Each structure stands twice: as structure tokens, then as C-alpha cells.
Short mmCIF file of C-alpha atoms and ligand atoms in Angstrom, two decimals:
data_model
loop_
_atom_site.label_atom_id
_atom_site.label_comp_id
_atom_site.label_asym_id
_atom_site.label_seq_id
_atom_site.Cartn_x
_atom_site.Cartn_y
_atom_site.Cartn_z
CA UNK A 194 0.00 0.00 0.00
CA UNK A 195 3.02 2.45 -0.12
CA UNK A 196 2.03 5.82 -1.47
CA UNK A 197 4.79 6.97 -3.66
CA UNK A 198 3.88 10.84 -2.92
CA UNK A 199 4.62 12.25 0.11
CA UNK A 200 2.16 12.08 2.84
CA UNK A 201 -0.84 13.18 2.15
CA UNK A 202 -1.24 14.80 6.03
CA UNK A 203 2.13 16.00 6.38
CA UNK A 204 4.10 15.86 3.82
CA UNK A 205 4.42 19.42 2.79
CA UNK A 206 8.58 19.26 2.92
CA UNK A 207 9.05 15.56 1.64
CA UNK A 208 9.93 15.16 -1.81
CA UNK A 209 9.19 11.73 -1.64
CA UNK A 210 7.42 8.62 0.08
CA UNK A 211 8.25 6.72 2.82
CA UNK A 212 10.22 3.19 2.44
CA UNK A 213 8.07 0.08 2.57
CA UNK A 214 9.67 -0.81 5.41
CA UNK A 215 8.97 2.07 7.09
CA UNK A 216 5.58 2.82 6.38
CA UNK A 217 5.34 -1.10 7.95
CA UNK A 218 6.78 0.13 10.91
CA UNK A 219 5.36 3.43 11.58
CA UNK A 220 1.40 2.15 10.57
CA UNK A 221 -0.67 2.02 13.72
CA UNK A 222 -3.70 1.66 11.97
CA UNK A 223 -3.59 -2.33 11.89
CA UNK A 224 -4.40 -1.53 15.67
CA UNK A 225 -5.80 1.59 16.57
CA UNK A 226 -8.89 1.64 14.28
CA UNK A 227 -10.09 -0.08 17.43
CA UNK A 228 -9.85 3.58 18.89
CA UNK A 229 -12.59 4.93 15.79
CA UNK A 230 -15.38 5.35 18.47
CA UNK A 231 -13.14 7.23 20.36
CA UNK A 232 -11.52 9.43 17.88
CA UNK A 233 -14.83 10.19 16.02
CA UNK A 234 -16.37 11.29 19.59
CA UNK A 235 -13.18 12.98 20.66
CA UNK A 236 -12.94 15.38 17.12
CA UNK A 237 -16.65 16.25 17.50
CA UNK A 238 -16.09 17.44 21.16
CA UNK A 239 -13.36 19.26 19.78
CA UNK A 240 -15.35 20.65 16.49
CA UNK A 241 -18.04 21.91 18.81
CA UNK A 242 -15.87 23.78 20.88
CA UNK A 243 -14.31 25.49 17.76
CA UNK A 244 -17.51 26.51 16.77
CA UNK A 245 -18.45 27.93 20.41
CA UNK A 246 -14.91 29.68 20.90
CA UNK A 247 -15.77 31.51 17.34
CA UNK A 248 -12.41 29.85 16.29
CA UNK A 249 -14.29 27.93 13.25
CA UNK A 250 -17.51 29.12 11.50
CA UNK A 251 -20.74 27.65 13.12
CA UNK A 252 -21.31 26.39 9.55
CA UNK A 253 -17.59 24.31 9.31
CA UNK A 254 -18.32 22.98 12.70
CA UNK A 255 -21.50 21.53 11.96
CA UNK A 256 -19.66 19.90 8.76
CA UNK A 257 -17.42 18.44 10.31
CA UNK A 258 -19.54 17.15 13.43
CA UNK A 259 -21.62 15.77 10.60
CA UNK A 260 -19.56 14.31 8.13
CA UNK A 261 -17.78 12.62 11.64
CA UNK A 262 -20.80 10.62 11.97
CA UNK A 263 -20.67 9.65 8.35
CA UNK A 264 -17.05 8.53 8.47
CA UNK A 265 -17.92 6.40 11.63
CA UNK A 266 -21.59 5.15 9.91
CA UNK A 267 -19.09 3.79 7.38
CA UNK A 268 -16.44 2.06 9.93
CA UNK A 269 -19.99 0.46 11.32
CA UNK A 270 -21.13 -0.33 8.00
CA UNK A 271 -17.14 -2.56 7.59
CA UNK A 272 -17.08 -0.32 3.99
CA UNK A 273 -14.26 1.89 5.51
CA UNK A 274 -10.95 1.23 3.35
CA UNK A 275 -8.15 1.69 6.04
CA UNK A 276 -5.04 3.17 4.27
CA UNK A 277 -1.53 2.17 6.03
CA UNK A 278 0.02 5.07 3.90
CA UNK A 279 -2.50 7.63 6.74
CA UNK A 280 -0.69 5.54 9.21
CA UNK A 281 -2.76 5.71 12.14
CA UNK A 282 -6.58 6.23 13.02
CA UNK A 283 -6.54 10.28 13.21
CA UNK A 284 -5.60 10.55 9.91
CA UNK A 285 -7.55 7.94 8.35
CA UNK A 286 -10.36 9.37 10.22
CA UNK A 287 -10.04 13.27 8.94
CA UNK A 288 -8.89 12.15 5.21
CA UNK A 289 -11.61 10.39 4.83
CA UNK A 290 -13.49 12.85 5.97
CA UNK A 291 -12.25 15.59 3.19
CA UNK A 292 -13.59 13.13 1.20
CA UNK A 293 -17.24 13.44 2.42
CA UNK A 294 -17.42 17.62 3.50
CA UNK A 295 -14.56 18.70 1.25
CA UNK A 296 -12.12 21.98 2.95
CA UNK A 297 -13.73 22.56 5.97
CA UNK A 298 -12.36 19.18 7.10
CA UNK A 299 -8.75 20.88 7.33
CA UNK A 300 -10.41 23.36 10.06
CA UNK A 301 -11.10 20.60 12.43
CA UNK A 302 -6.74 20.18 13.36
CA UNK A 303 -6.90 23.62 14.60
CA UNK A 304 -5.34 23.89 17.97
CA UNK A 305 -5.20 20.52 18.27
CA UNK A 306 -2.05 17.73 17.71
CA UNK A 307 -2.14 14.03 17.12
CA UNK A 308 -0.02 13.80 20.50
CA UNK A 309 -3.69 15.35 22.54
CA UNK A 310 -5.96 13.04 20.49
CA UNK A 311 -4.59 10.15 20.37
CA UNK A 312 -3.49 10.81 24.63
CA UNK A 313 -7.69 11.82 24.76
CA UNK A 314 -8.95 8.50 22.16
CA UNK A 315 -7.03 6.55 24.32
CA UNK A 316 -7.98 7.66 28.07
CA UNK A 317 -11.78 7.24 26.57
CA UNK A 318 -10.95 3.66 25.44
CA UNK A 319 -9.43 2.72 28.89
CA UNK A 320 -12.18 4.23 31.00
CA UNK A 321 -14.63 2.67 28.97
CA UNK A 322 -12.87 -1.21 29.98
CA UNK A 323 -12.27 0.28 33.47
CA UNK A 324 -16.62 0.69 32.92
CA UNK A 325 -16.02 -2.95 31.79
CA UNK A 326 -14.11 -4.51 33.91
CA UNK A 327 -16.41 -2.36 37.16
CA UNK A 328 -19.47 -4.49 35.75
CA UNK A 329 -18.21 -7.75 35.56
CA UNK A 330 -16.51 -7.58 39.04
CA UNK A 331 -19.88 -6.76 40.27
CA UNK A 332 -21.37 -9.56 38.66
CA UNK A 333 -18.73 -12.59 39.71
CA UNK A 334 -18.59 -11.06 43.12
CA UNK A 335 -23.06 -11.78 43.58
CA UNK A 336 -21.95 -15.35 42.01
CA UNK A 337 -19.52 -15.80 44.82
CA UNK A 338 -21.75 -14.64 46.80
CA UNK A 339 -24.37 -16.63 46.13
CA UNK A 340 -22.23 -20.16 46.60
CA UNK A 341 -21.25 -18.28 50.07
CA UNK A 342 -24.45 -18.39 50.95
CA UNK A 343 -25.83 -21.95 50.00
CA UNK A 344 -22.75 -22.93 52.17
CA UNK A 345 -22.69 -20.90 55.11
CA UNK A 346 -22.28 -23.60 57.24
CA UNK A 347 -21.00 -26.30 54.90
CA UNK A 348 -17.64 -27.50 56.66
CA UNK A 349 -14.44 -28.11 54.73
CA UNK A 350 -11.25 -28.73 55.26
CA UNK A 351 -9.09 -25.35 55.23
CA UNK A 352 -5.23 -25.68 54.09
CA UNK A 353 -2.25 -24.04 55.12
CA UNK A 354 0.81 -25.38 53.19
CA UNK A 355 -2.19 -27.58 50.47
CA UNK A 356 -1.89 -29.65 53.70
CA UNK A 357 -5.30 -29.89 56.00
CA UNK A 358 -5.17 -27.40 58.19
CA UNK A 359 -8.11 -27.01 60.11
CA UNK A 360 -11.71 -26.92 59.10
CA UNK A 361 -13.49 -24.19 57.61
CA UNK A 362 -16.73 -23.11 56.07
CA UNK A 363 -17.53 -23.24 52.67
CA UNK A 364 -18.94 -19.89 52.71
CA UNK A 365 -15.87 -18.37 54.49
CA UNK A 366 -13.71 -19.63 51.32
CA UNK A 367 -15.71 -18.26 49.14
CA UNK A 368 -16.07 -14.87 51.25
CA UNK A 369 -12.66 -15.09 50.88
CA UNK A 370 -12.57 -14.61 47.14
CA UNK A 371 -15.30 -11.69 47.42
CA UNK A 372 -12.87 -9.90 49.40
CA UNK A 373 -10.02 -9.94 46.98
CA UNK A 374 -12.10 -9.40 44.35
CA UNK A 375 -13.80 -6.25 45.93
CA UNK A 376 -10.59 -5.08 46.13
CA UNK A 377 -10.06 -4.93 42.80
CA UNK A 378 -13.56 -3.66 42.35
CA UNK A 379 -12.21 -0.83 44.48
CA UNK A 380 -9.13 -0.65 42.15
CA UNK A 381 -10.88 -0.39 39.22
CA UNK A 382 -13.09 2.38 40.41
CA UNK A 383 -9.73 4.27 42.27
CA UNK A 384 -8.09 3.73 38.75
CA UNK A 385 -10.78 5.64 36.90
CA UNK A 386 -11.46 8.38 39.25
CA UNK A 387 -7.68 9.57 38.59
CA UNK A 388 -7.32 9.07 35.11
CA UNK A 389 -10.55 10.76 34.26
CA UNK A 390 -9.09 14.20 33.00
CA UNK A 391 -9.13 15.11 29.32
CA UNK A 392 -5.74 15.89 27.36
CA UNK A 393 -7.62 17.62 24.74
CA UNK A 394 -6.10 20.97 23.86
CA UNK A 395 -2.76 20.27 25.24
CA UNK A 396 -2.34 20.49 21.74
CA UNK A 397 1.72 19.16 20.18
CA UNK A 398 2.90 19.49 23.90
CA UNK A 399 3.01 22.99 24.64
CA UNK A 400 -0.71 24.49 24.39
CA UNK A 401 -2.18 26.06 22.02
CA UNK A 402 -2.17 29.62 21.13
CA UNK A 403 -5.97 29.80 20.03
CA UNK A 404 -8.82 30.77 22.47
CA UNK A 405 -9.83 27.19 23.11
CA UNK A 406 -12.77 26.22 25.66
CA UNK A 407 -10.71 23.09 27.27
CA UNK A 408 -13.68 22.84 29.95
CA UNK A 409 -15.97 22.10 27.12
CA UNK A 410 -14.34 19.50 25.41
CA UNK A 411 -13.49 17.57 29.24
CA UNK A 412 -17.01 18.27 29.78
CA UNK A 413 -18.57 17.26 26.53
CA UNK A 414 -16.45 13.67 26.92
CA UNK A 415 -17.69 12.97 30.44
CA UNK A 416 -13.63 13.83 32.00
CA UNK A 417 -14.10 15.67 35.44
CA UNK A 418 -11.53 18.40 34.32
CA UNK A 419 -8.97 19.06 31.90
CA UNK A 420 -5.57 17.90 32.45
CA UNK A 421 -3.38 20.60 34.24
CA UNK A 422 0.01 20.51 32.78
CA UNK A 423 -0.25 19.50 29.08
CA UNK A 424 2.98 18.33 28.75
CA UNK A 425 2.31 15.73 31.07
CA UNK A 426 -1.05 15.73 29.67
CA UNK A 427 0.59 14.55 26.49
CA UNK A 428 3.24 12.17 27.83
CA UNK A 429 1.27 10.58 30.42
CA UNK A 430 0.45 6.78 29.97
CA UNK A 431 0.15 5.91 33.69
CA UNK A 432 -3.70 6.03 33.52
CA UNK A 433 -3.05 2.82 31.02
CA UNK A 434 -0.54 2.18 33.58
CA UNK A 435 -2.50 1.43 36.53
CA UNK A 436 -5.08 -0.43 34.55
CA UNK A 437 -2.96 -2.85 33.59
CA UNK A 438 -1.73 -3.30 37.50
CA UNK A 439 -5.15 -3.12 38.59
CA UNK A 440 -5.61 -5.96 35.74
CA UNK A 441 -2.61 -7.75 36.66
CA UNK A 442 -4.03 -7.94 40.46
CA UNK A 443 -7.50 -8.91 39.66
CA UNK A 444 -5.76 -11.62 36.91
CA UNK A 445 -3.98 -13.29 39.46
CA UNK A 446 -6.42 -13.18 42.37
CA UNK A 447 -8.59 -15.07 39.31
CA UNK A 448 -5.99 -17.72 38.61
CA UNK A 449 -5.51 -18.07 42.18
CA UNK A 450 -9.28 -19.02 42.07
CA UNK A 451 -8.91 -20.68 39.11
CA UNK A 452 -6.19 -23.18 40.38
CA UNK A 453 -8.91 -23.77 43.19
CA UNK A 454 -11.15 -25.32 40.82
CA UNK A 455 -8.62 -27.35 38.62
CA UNK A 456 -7.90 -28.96 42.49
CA UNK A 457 -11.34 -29.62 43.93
CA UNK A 458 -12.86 -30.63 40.34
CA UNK A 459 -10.00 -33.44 40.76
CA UNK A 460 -11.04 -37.40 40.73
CA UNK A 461 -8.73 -37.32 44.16
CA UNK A 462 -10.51 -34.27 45.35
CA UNK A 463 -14.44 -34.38 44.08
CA UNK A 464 -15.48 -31.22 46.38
CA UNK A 465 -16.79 -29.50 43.14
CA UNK A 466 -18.37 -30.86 39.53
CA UNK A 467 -17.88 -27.95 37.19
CA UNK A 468 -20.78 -27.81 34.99
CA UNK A 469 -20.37 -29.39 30.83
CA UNK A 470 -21.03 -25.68 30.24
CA UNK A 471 -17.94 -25.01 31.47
CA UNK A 472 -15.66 -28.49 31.07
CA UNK A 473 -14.42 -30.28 28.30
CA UNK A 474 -13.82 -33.71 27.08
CA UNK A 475 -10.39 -35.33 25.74
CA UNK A 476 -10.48 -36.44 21.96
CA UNK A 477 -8.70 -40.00 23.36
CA UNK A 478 -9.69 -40.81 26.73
CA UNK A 479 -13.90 -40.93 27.18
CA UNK A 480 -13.77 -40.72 31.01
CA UNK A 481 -12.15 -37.51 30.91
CA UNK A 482 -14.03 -34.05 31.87
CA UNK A 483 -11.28 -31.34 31.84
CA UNK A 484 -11.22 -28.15 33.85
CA UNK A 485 -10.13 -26.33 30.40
CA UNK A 486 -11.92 -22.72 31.13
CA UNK A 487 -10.08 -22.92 34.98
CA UNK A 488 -6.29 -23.90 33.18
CA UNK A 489 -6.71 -20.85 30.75
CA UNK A 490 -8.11 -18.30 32.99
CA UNK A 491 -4.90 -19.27 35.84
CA UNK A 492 -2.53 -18.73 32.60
CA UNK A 493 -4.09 -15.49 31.55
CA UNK A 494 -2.10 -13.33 33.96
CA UNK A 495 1.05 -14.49 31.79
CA UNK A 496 -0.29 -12.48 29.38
CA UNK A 497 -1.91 -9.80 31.41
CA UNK A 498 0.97 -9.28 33.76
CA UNK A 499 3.46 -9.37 30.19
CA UNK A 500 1.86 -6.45 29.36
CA UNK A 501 2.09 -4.93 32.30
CA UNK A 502 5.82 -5.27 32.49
CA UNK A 503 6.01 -4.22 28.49
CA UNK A 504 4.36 -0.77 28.75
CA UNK A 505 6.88 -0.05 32.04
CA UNK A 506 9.31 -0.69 29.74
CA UNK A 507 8.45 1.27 26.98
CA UNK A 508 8.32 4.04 29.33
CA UNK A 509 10.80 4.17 31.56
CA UNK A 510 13.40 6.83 30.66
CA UNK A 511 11.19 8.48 28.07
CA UNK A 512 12.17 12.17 28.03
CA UNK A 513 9.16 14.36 27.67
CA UNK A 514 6.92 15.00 25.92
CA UNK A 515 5.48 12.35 23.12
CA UNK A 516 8.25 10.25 21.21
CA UNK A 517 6.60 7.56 19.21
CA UNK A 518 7.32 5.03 21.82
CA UNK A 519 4.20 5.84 23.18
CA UNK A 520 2.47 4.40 19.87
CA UNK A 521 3.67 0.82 21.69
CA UNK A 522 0.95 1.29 24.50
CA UNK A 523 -2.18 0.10 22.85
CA UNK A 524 -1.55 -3.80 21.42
CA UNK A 525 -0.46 -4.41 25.26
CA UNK A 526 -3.63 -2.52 26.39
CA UNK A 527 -5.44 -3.61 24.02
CA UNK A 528 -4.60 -7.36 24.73
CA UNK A 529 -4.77 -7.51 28.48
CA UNK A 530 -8.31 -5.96 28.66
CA UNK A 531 -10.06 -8.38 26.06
CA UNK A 532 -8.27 -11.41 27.94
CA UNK A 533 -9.51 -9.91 31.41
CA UNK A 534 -12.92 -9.32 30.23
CA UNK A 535 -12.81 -12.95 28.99
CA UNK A 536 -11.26 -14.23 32.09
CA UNK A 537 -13.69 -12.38 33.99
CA UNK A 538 -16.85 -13.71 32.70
CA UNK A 539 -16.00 -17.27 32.23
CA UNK A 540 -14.67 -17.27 36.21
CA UNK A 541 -18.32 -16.11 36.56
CA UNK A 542 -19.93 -18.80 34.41
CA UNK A 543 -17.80 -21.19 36.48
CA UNK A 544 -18.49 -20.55 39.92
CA UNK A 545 -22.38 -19.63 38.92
CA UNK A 546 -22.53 -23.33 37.85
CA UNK A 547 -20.18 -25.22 40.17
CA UNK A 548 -21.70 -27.84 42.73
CA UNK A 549 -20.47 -27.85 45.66
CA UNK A 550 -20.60 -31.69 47.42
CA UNK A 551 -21.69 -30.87 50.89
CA UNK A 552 -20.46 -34.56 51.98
CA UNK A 553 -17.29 -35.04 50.36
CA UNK A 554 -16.60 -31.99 51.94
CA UNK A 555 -17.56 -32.74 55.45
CA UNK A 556 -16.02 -36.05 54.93
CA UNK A 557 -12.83 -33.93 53.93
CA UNK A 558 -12.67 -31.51 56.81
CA UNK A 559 -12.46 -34.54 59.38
CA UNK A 560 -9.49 -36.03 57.45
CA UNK A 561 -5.74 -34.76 58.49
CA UNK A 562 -6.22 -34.40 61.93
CA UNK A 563 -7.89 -30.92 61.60
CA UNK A 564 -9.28 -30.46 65.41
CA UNK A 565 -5.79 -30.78 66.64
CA UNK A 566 -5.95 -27.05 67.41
CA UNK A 567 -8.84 -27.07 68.75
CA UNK A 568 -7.69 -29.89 70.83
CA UNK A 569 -4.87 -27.79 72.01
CA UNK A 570 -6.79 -24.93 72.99
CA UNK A 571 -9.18 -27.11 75.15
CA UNK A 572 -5.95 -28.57 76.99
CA UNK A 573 -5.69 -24.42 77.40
CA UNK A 574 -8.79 -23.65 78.26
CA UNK A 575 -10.15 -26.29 80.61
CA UNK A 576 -7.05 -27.53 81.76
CA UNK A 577 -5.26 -24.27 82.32
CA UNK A 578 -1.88 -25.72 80.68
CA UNK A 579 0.28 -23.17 79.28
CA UNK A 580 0.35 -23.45 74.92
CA UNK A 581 3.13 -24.56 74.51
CA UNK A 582 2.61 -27.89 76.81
CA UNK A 583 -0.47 -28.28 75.21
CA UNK A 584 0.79 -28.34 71.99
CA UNK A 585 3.54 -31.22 72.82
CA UNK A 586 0.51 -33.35 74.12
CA UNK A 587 -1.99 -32.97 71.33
CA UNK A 588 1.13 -33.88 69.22
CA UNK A 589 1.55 -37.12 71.21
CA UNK A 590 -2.52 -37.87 70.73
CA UNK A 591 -1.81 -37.14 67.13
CA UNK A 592 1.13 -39.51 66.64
CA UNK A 593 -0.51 -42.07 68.93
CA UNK A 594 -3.93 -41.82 66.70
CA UNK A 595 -2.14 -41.87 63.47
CA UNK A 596 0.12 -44.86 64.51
CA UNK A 597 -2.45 -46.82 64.80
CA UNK A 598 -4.80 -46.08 61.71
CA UNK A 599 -7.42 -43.74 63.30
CA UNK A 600 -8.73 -40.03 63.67
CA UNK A 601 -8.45 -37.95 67.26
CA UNK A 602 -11.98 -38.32 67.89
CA UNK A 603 -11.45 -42.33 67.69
CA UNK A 604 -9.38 -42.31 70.70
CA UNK A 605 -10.53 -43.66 74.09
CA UNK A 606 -10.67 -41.70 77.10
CA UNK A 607 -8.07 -44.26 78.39
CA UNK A 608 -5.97 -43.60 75.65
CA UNK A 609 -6.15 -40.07 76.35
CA UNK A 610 -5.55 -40.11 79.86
CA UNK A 611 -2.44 -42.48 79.33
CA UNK A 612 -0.67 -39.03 77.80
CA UNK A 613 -2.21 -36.47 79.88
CA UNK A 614 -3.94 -37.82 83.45
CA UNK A 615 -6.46 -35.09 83.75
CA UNK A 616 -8.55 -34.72 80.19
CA UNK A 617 -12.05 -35.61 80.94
CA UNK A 618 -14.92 -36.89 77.97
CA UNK A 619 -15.59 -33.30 77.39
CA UNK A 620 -12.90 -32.94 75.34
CA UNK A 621 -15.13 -34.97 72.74
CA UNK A 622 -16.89 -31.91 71.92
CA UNK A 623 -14.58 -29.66 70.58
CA UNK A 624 -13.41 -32.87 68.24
CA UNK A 625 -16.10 -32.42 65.98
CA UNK A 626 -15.76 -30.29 62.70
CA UNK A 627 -18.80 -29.01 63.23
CA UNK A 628 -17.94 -27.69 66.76
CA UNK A 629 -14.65 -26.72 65.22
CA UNK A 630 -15.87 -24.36 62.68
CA UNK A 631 -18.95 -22.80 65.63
CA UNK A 632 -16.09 -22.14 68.10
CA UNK A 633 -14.23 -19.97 65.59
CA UNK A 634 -16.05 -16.53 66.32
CA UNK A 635 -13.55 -13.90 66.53
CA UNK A 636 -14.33 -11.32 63.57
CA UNK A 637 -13.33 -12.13 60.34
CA UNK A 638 -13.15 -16.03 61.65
CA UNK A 639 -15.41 -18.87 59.95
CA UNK A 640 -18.19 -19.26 62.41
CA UNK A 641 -21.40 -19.75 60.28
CA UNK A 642 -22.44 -16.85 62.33
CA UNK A 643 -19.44 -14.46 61.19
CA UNK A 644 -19.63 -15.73 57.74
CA UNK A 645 -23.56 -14.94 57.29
CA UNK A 646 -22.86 -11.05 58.86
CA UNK A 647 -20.15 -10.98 55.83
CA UNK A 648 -22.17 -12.12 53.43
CA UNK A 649 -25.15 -9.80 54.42
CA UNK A 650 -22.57 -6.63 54.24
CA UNK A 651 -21.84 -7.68 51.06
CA UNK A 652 -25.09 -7.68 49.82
CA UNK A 653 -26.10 -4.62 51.12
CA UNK A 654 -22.62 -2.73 49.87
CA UNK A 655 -23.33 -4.04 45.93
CA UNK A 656 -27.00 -2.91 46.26
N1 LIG F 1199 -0.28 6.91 16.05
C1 LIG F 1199 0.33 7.76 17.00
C2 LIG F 1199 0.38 7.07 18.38
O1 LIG F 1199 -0.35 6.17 18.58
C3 LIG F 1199 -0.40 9.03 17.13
C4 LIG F 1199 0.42 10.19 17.60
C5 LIG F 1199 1.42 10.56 16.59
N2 LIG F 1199 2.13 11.73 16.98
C6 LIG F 1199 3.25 12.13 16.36
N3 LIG F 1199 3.83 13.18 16.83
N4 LIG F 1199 3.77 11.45 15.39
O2 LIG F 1199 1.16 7.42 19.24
#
């Protein structure tokens, strides 16, 4: 597609065209036609203003405002011919648009720079998967919610080490998750409150010496203000930045998750079935019903967190303002917010579906010795020992029970005595899982009872 003029948008001092090779290197547009909503919206915010400052005729304005929404009727129609020779979206965008309104279309650059739109196209594209990304936290947070509360008092075993631990409830694991991922949630919303001011009309990198209206355009795209310095305003990519941390974090709280599933959807586990919606068969082995949506969404951080690291790198030690650099933001961005959306919304198709097996996890929680704490703190409690000693003789009960095949609650009150003279048969109550888990009522801890006031904030906070 090489153009052997010069460029059509700036080639006023080139004699010639640009190499093949680097037209191939400088074209954007193979990725940032993705940003045509965004550019379309961000030049008729831009046109208006023009109009309102007296800078362009009421009669260009309106034009160009309307020929924009021809140009982008076209994009929606798929009849726009994307030229690699215009490089990038912006000038794709405003040649075609000489096309359709003729002149006037070479009013709408006025006091304006690529280096503002593409800085303003871009912010609007990232807030709008911020917007995203805000929705479908909500949305997997009332599905973990939901298996929270059909579990409240479902008793598992809980791991330290992916060794039994001591038993929890369902509901507090999956509280668990709710909390991380309300983090995020918070993230995502902390992430968009600071990145919402508009670059528009920091102009090349210096301002603009034309009486523009920059609270109109902020206003007119929904930005809070307009950016303060426009040099940074310009040069500034940590709004992409944070997304992609607050991505990365969500991303791996998800695989974390994710992992979960691929363990307890196990033959040697069987504490969840994962629905066929979400499972998939082998193409040799007919007993086989793999976890496949779980694998990919614990391997999308690679990805996620790749881009992450990328666009640091691409950044770091950039003098200001713009360098073309910066054009390397947007595949990364681009990438890591269609993979989280993805990752998102299959994690909540997953856990919306999963079964939880009430007795395989019951039977779980009992396994391991997992009332040897609670054991401990009876010896504490009731018998006034100090911790420590009543750690060395629950550890003797343990060895003595496992040495001989059986759990602590199988023990006789002989047996019992034999390491420690003055343990009585009430010691058989805190034994139970069940007792376990109802004795655990500090705040934050996995009584039924704490776990059900969680859940209820919960509900209340994503009303
Ligand atoms: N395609 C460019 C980018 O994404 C637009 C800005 C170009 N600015 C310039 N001074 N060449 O960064």
C-alpha cells in the first residue's frame, strides 16, 4: 500500500514517500482503528468547541460534526478502506473525511495535535474497559456470593501449606474470594477516578495559542476536568498504567481461584463438579471431563501481567513529551483488557454453575487431623496448661492416633488419659468439625455466624 507521494497529512517538505519498510513500521492503523469510536467522539467534542470559541464558522463545525458521523456510519457499515500510507486512526479518520465535507475538514486540526488526540482516544478507550471490567466484578462477586451463601455452614477442610489445616466453612472460602475481588472492584473504580481528565487541547505538547474552551471538550467527553500541565497531559500513559496493575491484580487473584477449581474438580478431590457448560472432554480418553476454562483463565495473567511489564518498559526513561514510543501502548492494552474481560466472565460462568458436594466436603474436613488445634486450645482452656505444653501433648494424641490407623476423635478416654492424666470426655466436643468451625467466632473467623454477617454486608454494599 506504499504511497509513492509524500504524505498526504504531512508531507508538505518531503519530496518523496516513505520506504516500505517504514511505512510497515510506523502504521498504527492495523491496531488503533479499534480507537474509531473514540476518535470520532473525541474530534466532534473538539469541532463543537471550535464553533463555540468563534475559532471555526458555526457552519464548518456543523460539517465536520456531521460528516464525523458519516465517516464512523461507514467504519460500522465494515465499507471503511483503512489506508496504512494515513498511518494511524486520526488521519484515516479526517482524510476520509475531506472526502465526504470537502475543505472545511482541514479546520477541524486547529489547535489541536495528534499527541492530545490520540493521549484523549485513548484515556476514553481505557475508561470505557475500566466501565467494563467495574461491571463484571460486580457480577462474579453476587456469584460468589451466592455459593457463600448456599454454604454458610457447609464445613471443609481449610489448608495451610495444600496440607489440611483445620476446618473451615464453605462460605468463608468463598467470602474469601469476594474480598479480593472487591478489592479490585475498588481498584478499578480508584483507577478511573484519577485518570478521568481530558488531554484535549494540550495540543503538540506545549498548548495552544488559540482561544480554546478546554472545559468544554473535558465536559462534553464525560472527564471531570482538563488535564493541568499538558505536557504531562501529552506524555502521560500511567492512567493505562494502573489499569494494567489493577488488571494484573485482579488476573492473578482469578488464577488463584482458578487453580482452586482445577484442584477440587479433581477425581482425588471431588469437592466441586464444574458444569459441561464449562468443562471439556479429551479427543482420546472418554472418562475424561477437563477443567479447560479454569487452566486458561490461571494462565491469563502471563499475558496480562506481560503487558504490564512491556508498557513499564516502553516508558521508563522516556524524556518528555510524546516520542513515538508511546504508539507501543495500545496492542499491550489492548490485549490484556479483552483477555480480562474474557477471564472475567468465564470465572463467573464457572463458579455460577459449580456444585459444591456438601459430603465429600464434610467427609474432607475430618481427614488430616484438623481439630488438633482445637484440641490444644481445650488442653488451654479447661485444663489451664500453658500453649506450649499443650501443643507437645496434642502432638503425642496425634502420633498415637495416626500410629495406629485412626482419627483424634477415635481415641478412648483411656488412651487419652495415658498421655495427659487429667482430660475428661468433654474434650469430645470440641473434636467435631462441626464444633470446630462454631467455636471460631472472633471477627473475620469462619463461624457460620461471622460468615452470614459478611455475606449480608456484602449484599447490602453491591445494592
Ligand atoms: N499513532 C500515534 C500514536 O499512537 C499518534 C500520535 C502521533 N504523533 C506524532 N507526533 N507522530 O502514538
Amino acid at each position: 500500500m506504499t504511497d509513492q507521494t509524500s504524505n498526504r497529512m504531512w508531507g508538505g517538505r518531503f519530496a518523496a514517500g516513505p520506504d516500505a519498510i517504514m511505512e510497515a513500521i510506523n502504521a498504527s492503523i492495523g491496531f488503533d482503528r479499534r480507537l474509531a469510536a473514540q476518535d470520532i467522539a473525541g474530534s466532534r467534542a473538539h469541532a463543537a468547541m471550535l464553533a463555540a470559541t468563534g475559532i471555526v464558522s458555526d457552519r464548518d463545525a456543523e460539517a465536520i460534526r456531521e460528516g464525523l458521523l458519516t465517516v464512523l456510519s461507514e467504519m460500522e457499515a465494515g465499507q471503511f478502506v483503512f489506508s496504512a500510507a494515513l498511518e494511524d486512526i486520526h488521519m484515516n479518520v479526517e482524510a476520509r473525511l475531506k472526502d465526504v465535507i470537502g475543505e472545511a475538514a482541514g479546520r477541524l486540526h486547529t489547535g489541536r495535535s495528534r499527541n492530545d488526540q490520540v493521549a484523549t482516544d485513548f484515556r476514553l478507550w481505557v475508561r470505557d474497559q475500566l466501565d467494563a471490567a467495574e461491571e463484571a466484578l460486580v457480577t462474579l462477586l453476587r456469584a460468589c456470593l451466592a455459593q457463600a451463601e448456599v454454604g454458610a455452614d457447609w464445613v471443609m477442610p481449610g489448608f495451610t501449606h495444600l496440607q489440611v489445616a483445620q476446618p473451615v466453612t464453605w462460605g468463608h472460602h468463598m467470602m474469601a474470594y469476594v474480598e479480593m475481588l472487591g478489592r479490585d472492584l475498588g481498584r478499578v473504580r480508584d483507577a478511573r477516578n484519577r485518570m478521568n481528565e481530558c488531554p484535549l487541547g494540550a495540543a503538540a505538547l506545549a498548548g495552544t495559542s488559540f482561544p480554546i474552551d478546554r472545559d468544554m471538550t473535558a465536559s462534553e467527553l464525560g472527564f471531570d476536568r482538563p488535564c493541568a500541565n499538558s505536557l504531562d497531559a501529552v506524555s502521560d500513559r500511567d492512567f493505562a498504567l494502573e489499569f494494567l496493575n489493577v488488571a494484573s491484580i485482579c488476573a492473578m487473584h482469578l488464577s488463584r481461584l482458578a487453580e482452586e477449581l482445577v484442584i477440587w474438580s479433581s477425581a482425588q478431590f471431588r469437592f466441586v463438579a464444574l458444569s459441561d457448560r464449562f468443562s471439556t472432554g479429551s479427543s482420546i480418553m472418554p472418562q475424561k471431563r477437563n477443567p479447560d476454562a479454569a487452566e486458561l483463565i490461571r494462565a491469563k495473567i502471563g499475558r496480562i501481567f506481560g503487558a504490564n511489564v512491556a508498557l513499564m518498559t516502553v516508558m521508563k526513561g522516556l524524556p518528555l513529551a510524546y516520542s513515538k514510543d508511546m504508539q507501543e501502548d495500545k496492542e499491550q492494552v489492548f490485549d490484556a483488557a479483552d483477555n480480562l474481560l474474557l477471564a472475567l466472565a468465564a470465572m463467573d460462568g464457572m463458579v455460577r454453575d459449580m456444585a459444591p458436594d456438601r459430603e465429600v466436603l464434610e467427609a474432607a474436613a475430618s481427614t488430616g487431623f484438623s481439630t488438633a488445634t482445637d484440641l490444644a486450645d481445650w488442653l488451654v482452656r479447661v485444663l489451664d496448661l500453658p500453649f506450649r505444653e499443650a501443643h507437645h501433648v496434642t502432638g503425642s494424641l496425634v502420633a498415637m492416633a495416626e500410629r495406629t490407623g485412626r482419627d483424634l476423635p477415635d481415641l478412648t478416654l483411656d488412651e487419652m488419659q495415658s498421655v495427659h492424666g487429667e482430660i475428661t470426655a468433654s474434650v469430645y466436643d470440641v473434636l467435631g468439625v462441626h464444633n470446630s468451625v462454631a467455636s471460631r467466632v472472633s471477627y473475620g473467623g469462619t463461624a457460620p455466624a461471622q460468615v452470614r454477617a459478611q455475606i449480608a454486608r456484602w449484599k447490602e454494599m453491591l445494592e
